[in-house]
CSV table of C-alpha atoms (C1' of nucleotides) in Angstrom, one decimal:
chain,number,residue,atom,x,y,z
A,1,UNK,CA,75.7,118.5,46.5
A,2,UNK,CA,77.5,119.6,43.4
A,3,UNK,CA,78.1,117.4,40.2
A,4,UNK,CA,81.6,116.8,41.0
A,5,UNK,CA,81.2,115.5,44.6
A,6,UNK,CA,78.4,113.5,43.9
A,7,UNK,CA,80.7,111.7,41.3
A,8,UNK,CA,83.2,111.3,44.1
A,9,UNK,CA,80.8,110.0,46.6
A,10,UNK,CA,79.1,107.5,44.1
A,11,UNK,CA,82.6,106.3,43.4
A,12,UNK,CA,83.7,105.9,46.8
A,13,UNK,CA,80.7,104.0,47.9
A,14,UNK,CA,81.2,101.6,44.8
A,15,UNK,CA,84.4,101.0,45.7
A,16,UNK,CA,83.5,99.7,48.9
A,17,UNK,CA,80.8,97.5,47.3
A,18,UNK,CA,83.1,96.2,44.7
A,19,UNK,CA,86.6,96.3,46.4
A,20,UNK,CA,88.3,94.0,43.7
A,21,UNK,CA,86.0,94.0,40.6
A,22,UNK,CA,86.6,90.8,38.4
A,23,UNK,CA,86.5,91.1,35.1
A,24,UNK,CA,82.9,89.6,33.3
A,25,UNK,CA,84.8,88.7,30.1
A,26,UNK,CA,86.9,85.7,29.9
A,27,UNK,CA,90.7,86.9,28.2
A,28,UNK,CA,94.2,85.9,28.7
A,29,UNK,CA,95.7,88.6,26.4
A,30,UNK,CA,95.2,91.8,24.5
A,31,UNK,CA,93.9,90.3,21.4
A,32,UNK,CA,91.4,88.2,23.0
A,33,UNK,CA,90.1,90.9,25.1
A,34,UNK,CA,89.7,92.8,21.9
A,35,UNK,CA,87.7,90.0,20.4
A,36,UNK,CA,85.7,89.2,23.3
A,37,UNK,CA,84.6,93.2,23.5
A,38,UNK,CA,83.6,93.3,19.9
A,39,UNK,CA,81.3,90.6,20.4
A,40,UNK,CA,79.9,91.8,23.4
A,41,UNK,CA,78.3,94.6,21.6
A,42,UNK,CA,74.3,94.2,22.1
A,43,UNK,CA,74.8,90.6,23.9
A,44,UNK,CA,75.3,89.4,27.3
A,45,UNK,CA,79.0,88.7,28.4
A,46,UNK,CA,77.6,85.5,29.6
A,47,UNK,CA,76.9,84.5,25.9
A,48,UNK,CA,80.2,85.9,24.8
A,49,UNK,CA,82.2,83.6,27.3
A,50,UNK,CA,80.5,80.5,25.6
A,51,UNK,CA,81.8,81.6,22.0
A,52,UNK,CA,85.3,82.5,22.8
A,53,UNK,CA,86.9,79.1,23.7
A,54,UNK,CA,85.3,77.6,20.7
A,55,UNK,CA,86.6,80.8,18.7
A,56,UNK,CA,90.2,80.5,20.2
A,57,UNK,CA,90.2,76.7,19.8
A,58,UNK,CA,89.6,76.9,16.3
A,59,UNK,CA,91.7,80.3,15.6
A,60,UNK,CA,94.3,80.7,18.3
A,61,UNK,CA,96.0,83.8,17.4
A,62,UNK,CA,95.8,86.9,15.2
A,63,UNK,CA,97.4,85.4,12.3
A,64,UNK,CA,95.4,82.4,11.9
A,65,UNK,CA,92.0,84.6,12.4
A,66,UNK,CA,93.7,86.9,9.8
A,67,UNK,CA,93.2,83.4,7.3
A,68,UNK,CA,89.9,82.3,8.7
A,69,UNK,CA,86.9,81.4,6.6
A,70,UNK,CA,84.2,84.0,6.9
A,71,UNK,CA,81.6,81.4,6.7
A,72,UNK,CA,82.8,79.4,9.6
A,73,UNK,CA,83.7,82.4,11.5
A,74,UNK,CA,80.0,83.3,11.3
A,75,UNK,CA,78.8,80.1,12.1
A,76,UNK,CA,81.0,80.4,15.7
A,77,UNK,CA,79.7,83.7,16.3
A,78,UNK,CA,76.3,83.6,15.2
A,79,UNK,CA,74.6,83.3,18.6
A,80,UNK,CA,76.2,86.9,19.7
A,81,UNK,CA,73.8,88.4,17.3
A,82,UNK,CA,75.1,91.0,14.6
A,83,UNK,CA,77.2,87.9,13.3
A,84,UNK,CA,77.8,88.7,9.8
A,85,UNK,CA,79.5,92.2,10.8
A,86,UNK,CA,81.4,90.7,13.9
A,87,UNK,CA,82.6,88.1,11.7
A,88,UNK,CA,83.8,90.4,8.9
A,89,UNK,CA,85.1,93.1,11.3
A,90,UNK,CA,87.1,90.5,13.5
A,91,UNK,CA,88.9,89.0,10.3
A,92,UNK,CA,89.5,92.5,8.6
A,93,UNK,CA,90.8,93.5,12.3
A,94,UNK,CA,93.2,90.5,12.6
A,95,UNK,CA,94.2,91.3,9.3
A,96,UNK,CA,95.2,95.0,9.7
A,97,UNK,CA,97.0,94.0,13.0
A,98,UNK,CA,99.4,91.6,11.1
A,99,UNK,CA,99.7,93.7,8.0
A,100,UNK,CA,100.3,97.0,9.6
A,101,UNK,CA,100.8,96.7,13.3
A,102,UNK,CA,103.0,93.9,13.0
A,103,UNK,CA,101.1,91.1,14.8
A,104,UNK,CA,100.9,93.4,17.9
A,105,UNK,CA,97.5,94.6,19.1
A,106,UNK,CA,98.5,98.8,18.9
A,107,UNK,CA,98.4,100.7,22.4
A,108,UNK,CA,96.9,103.8,21.6
A,109,UNK,CA,93.4,104.9,20.9
A,110,UNK,CA,94.5,106.6,17.6
A,111,UNK,CA,95.5,102.9,16.1
A,112,UNK,CA,93.1,100.7,18.0
A,113,UNK,CA,90.0,102.9,16.2
A,114,UNK,CA,91.4,102.3,12.5
A,115,UNK,CA,90.2,98.8,12.9
A,116,UNK,CA,86.7,97.7,11.8
A,117,UNK,CA,84.4,97.5,14.5
A,118,UNK,CA,86.6,99.2,16.9
A,119,UNK,CA,85.5,102.6,18.3
A,120,UNK,CA,86.1,104.6,21.4
A,121,UNK,CA,84.3,102.0,23.7
A,122,UNK,CA,86.1,98.9,23.0
A,123,UNK,CA,89.5,100.7,22.6
A,124,UNK,CA,89.1,102.2,26.2
A,125,UNK,CA,88.3,98.9,27.3
A,126,UNK,CA,91.4,97.2,25.8
A,127,UNK,CA,93.6,100.0,26.7
A,128,UNK,CA,92.6,100.0,30.3
A,129,UNK,CA,92.3,96.3,31.3
A,130,UNK,CA,95.2,94.8,28.9
A,131,UNK,CA,97.5,97.6,28.9
A,132,UNK,CA,96.7,100.0,32.1
A,133,UNK,CA,96.6,102.8,29.7
A,134,UNK,CA,93.8,105.2,30.7
A,135,UNK,CA,93.1,107.6,27.4
A,136,UNK,CA,89.5,107.6,28.2
A,137,UNK,CA,86.4,106.2,30.0
A,138,UNK,CA,84.5,103.6,28.1
A,139,UNK,CA,81.0,104.3,28.0
A,140,UNK,CA,78.8,101.5,27.3
A,141,UNK,CA,75.1,100.9,28.0
A,142,UNK,CA,75.8,100.7,31.7
A,143,UNK,CA,77.6,103.7,32.0
A,144,UNK,CA,75.4,105.8,29.8
A,145,UNK,CA,72.5,104.8,31.7
A,146,UNK,CA,73.9,105.1,35.0
A,147,UNK,CA,75.5,108.8,34.3
A,148,UNK,CA,72.5,110.0,33.2
A,149,UNK,CA,70.1,108.5,35.9
A,150,UNK,CA,73.0,110.0,38.7
A,151,UNK,CA,73.3,113.3,37.1
A,152,UNK,CA,76.6,113.1,36.1
A,153,UNK,CA,75.8,114.1,32.4
A,154,UNK,CA,72.9,115.7,30.5
A,155,UNK,CA,73.8,114.1,27.3
A,156,UNK,CA,72.8,110.7,25.7
A,157,UNK,CA,75.9,110.5,23.2
A,158,UNK,CA,78.2,108.2,24.2
A,159,UNK,CA,81.2,110.8,23.2
A,160,UNK,CA,79.9,114.1,25.1
A,161,UNK,CA,79.1,111.8,28.1
A,162,UNK,CA,82.8,110.3,28.0
A,163,UNK,CA,83.7,114.1,27.8
A,164,UNK,CA,81.6,114.8,30.7
A,165,UNK,CA,82.9,112.1,32.8
A,166,UNK,CA,86.4,112.7,32.4
A,167,UNK,CA,87.1,115.8,34.5
A,168,UNK,CA,84.9,114.4,37.4
A,169,UNK,CA,87.6,111.6,38.1
A,170,UNK,CA,91.7,111.2,38.5
A,171,UNK,CA,92.6,109.6,35.4
A,172,UNK,CA,94.1,106.4,37.4
A,173,UNK,CA,90.4,105.8,38.1
A,174,UNK,CA,89.0,105.9,34.5
A,175,UNK,CA,89.6,102.4,34.1
A,176,UNK,CA,87.3,101.1,37.5
A,177,UNK,CA,85.0,103.8,36.6
A,178,UNK,CA,83.7,101.4,34.0
A,179,UNK,CA,83.5,98.4,36.1
A,180,UNK,CA,81.7,99.8,39.0
A,181,UNK,CA,79.1,101.3,37.0
A,182,UNK,CA,78.6,98.3,35.0
A,183,UNK,CA,78.1,95.7,38.2
A,184,UNK,CA,76.2,98.4,39.8
A,185,UNK,CA,74.0,98.9,36.8
A,186,UNK,CA,73.3,94.9,36.4
A,187,UNK,CA,72.9,94.1,40.2
A,188,UNK,CA,71.2,97.0,41.5
A,189,UNK,CA,70.1,99.7,38.7
A,190,UNK,CA,69.3,97.9,35.6
A,191,UNK,CA,67.5,99.6,32.6
A,192,UNK,CA,64.1,98.2,33.3
A,193,UNK,CA,63.2,97.7,36.9
A,194,UNK,CA,65.9,99.9,38.9
A,195,UNK,CA,65.8,98.4,42.9
A,196,UNK,CA,65.5,102.4,44.5
A,197,UNK,CA,64.1,101.0,47.8
A,198,UNK,CA,67.2,98.9,48.4
A,199,UNK,CA,69.9,101.1,46.8
A,200,UNK,CA,72.7,102.4,48.9
A,201,UNK,CA,73.3,105.4,46.5
A,202,UNK,CA,69.3,106.6,46.7
A,203,UNK,CA,69.9,109.4,48.9
A,204,UNK,CA,72.3,111.4,46.6
A,205,UNK,CA,70.4,110.2,43.2
A,206,UNK,CA,68.4,112.9,41.2
A,207,UNK,CA,66.3,109.9,39.5
A,208,UNK,CA,66.3,112.4,36.9
A,209,UNK,CA,66.4,109.7,34.2
A,210,UNK,CA,64.8,106.5,35.9
A,211,UNK,CA,62.3,105.3,33.2
A,212,UNK,CA,63.8,107.0,30.0
B,1,DA,C1',67.9,108.5,12.4
B,2,DT,C1',68.6,103.5,10.7
B,3,DC,C1',70.7,99.3,10.3
B,4,DC,C1',72.8,94.9,11.8
B,5,DC,C1',70.5,90.6,14.7
B,6,DG,C1',70.6,86.3,18.2
B,7,DA,C1',68.9,85.0,22.8
B,8,DG,C1',67.0,85.5,27.1
B,9,DG,C1',63.3,87.6,30.7
B,10,DG,C1',59.2,89.7,31.8
C,1,DC,C1',54.5,90.6,22.5
C,2,DC,C1',58.1,93.9,23.8
C,3,DC,C1',62.5,95.2,26.1
C,4,DT,C1',67.6,94.4,26.8
C,5,DC,C1',72.2,92.9,26.7
C,6,DT,C1',79.7,96.3,28.4
C,7,DG,C1',78.1,98.8,20.0
C,8,DG,C1',79.6,100.5,15.5
C,9,DA,C1',79.2,102.1,10.8
C,10,DT,C1',76.4,104.7,7.2
DNA sequence: ATCCCGAGGG
DNA sequence: CCCTCTGGAT
């Protein structure tokens, strides 16, 4: 089976397994999703969902976070790790959204990645989930690991992986590719001990990346 | 390539 | 102890 056929087959089977993927992060608007996604770097979504209610209680909108006391913000986001970077980046991002984008979260990749702490992965998540705009595919730790193991890419650099994945799927599916691979990665094919014996993709998996 | 960095699992 | 968690900047 060639790469494109395998990619389509993976998508079809995962779509059957996850017919209506529920979002893992809790959010009610684009700004909340942006904040939650920044906090999710090297951190479980479960922990992010415990922090964001406290954060949005104290700083309910973009304008208030732009004026936040950084030390207080650090305390609130501390348990998500990288807390100094995250606090500094979030306040600066809020400041820039207010000053440059009229208080509205920008809706393009080019504008989103001008915000500190926001690169392609975070921008793709916000664009596809909050705005239904698909400029690319969000490549996080799960998408990276699964794409390599399933032979959809020979690269390890997230930007190259994204460029390898994009031509394999119709643009309308770019958003759900992330969801499917994240959930499947968690439940069946985690980094450390993949459940190959009970995996429904076993027959089409080259297994060329397991253990790496 | 290296640093940022806490929390939970094995 | 070591590894991993929906990364990004230098």
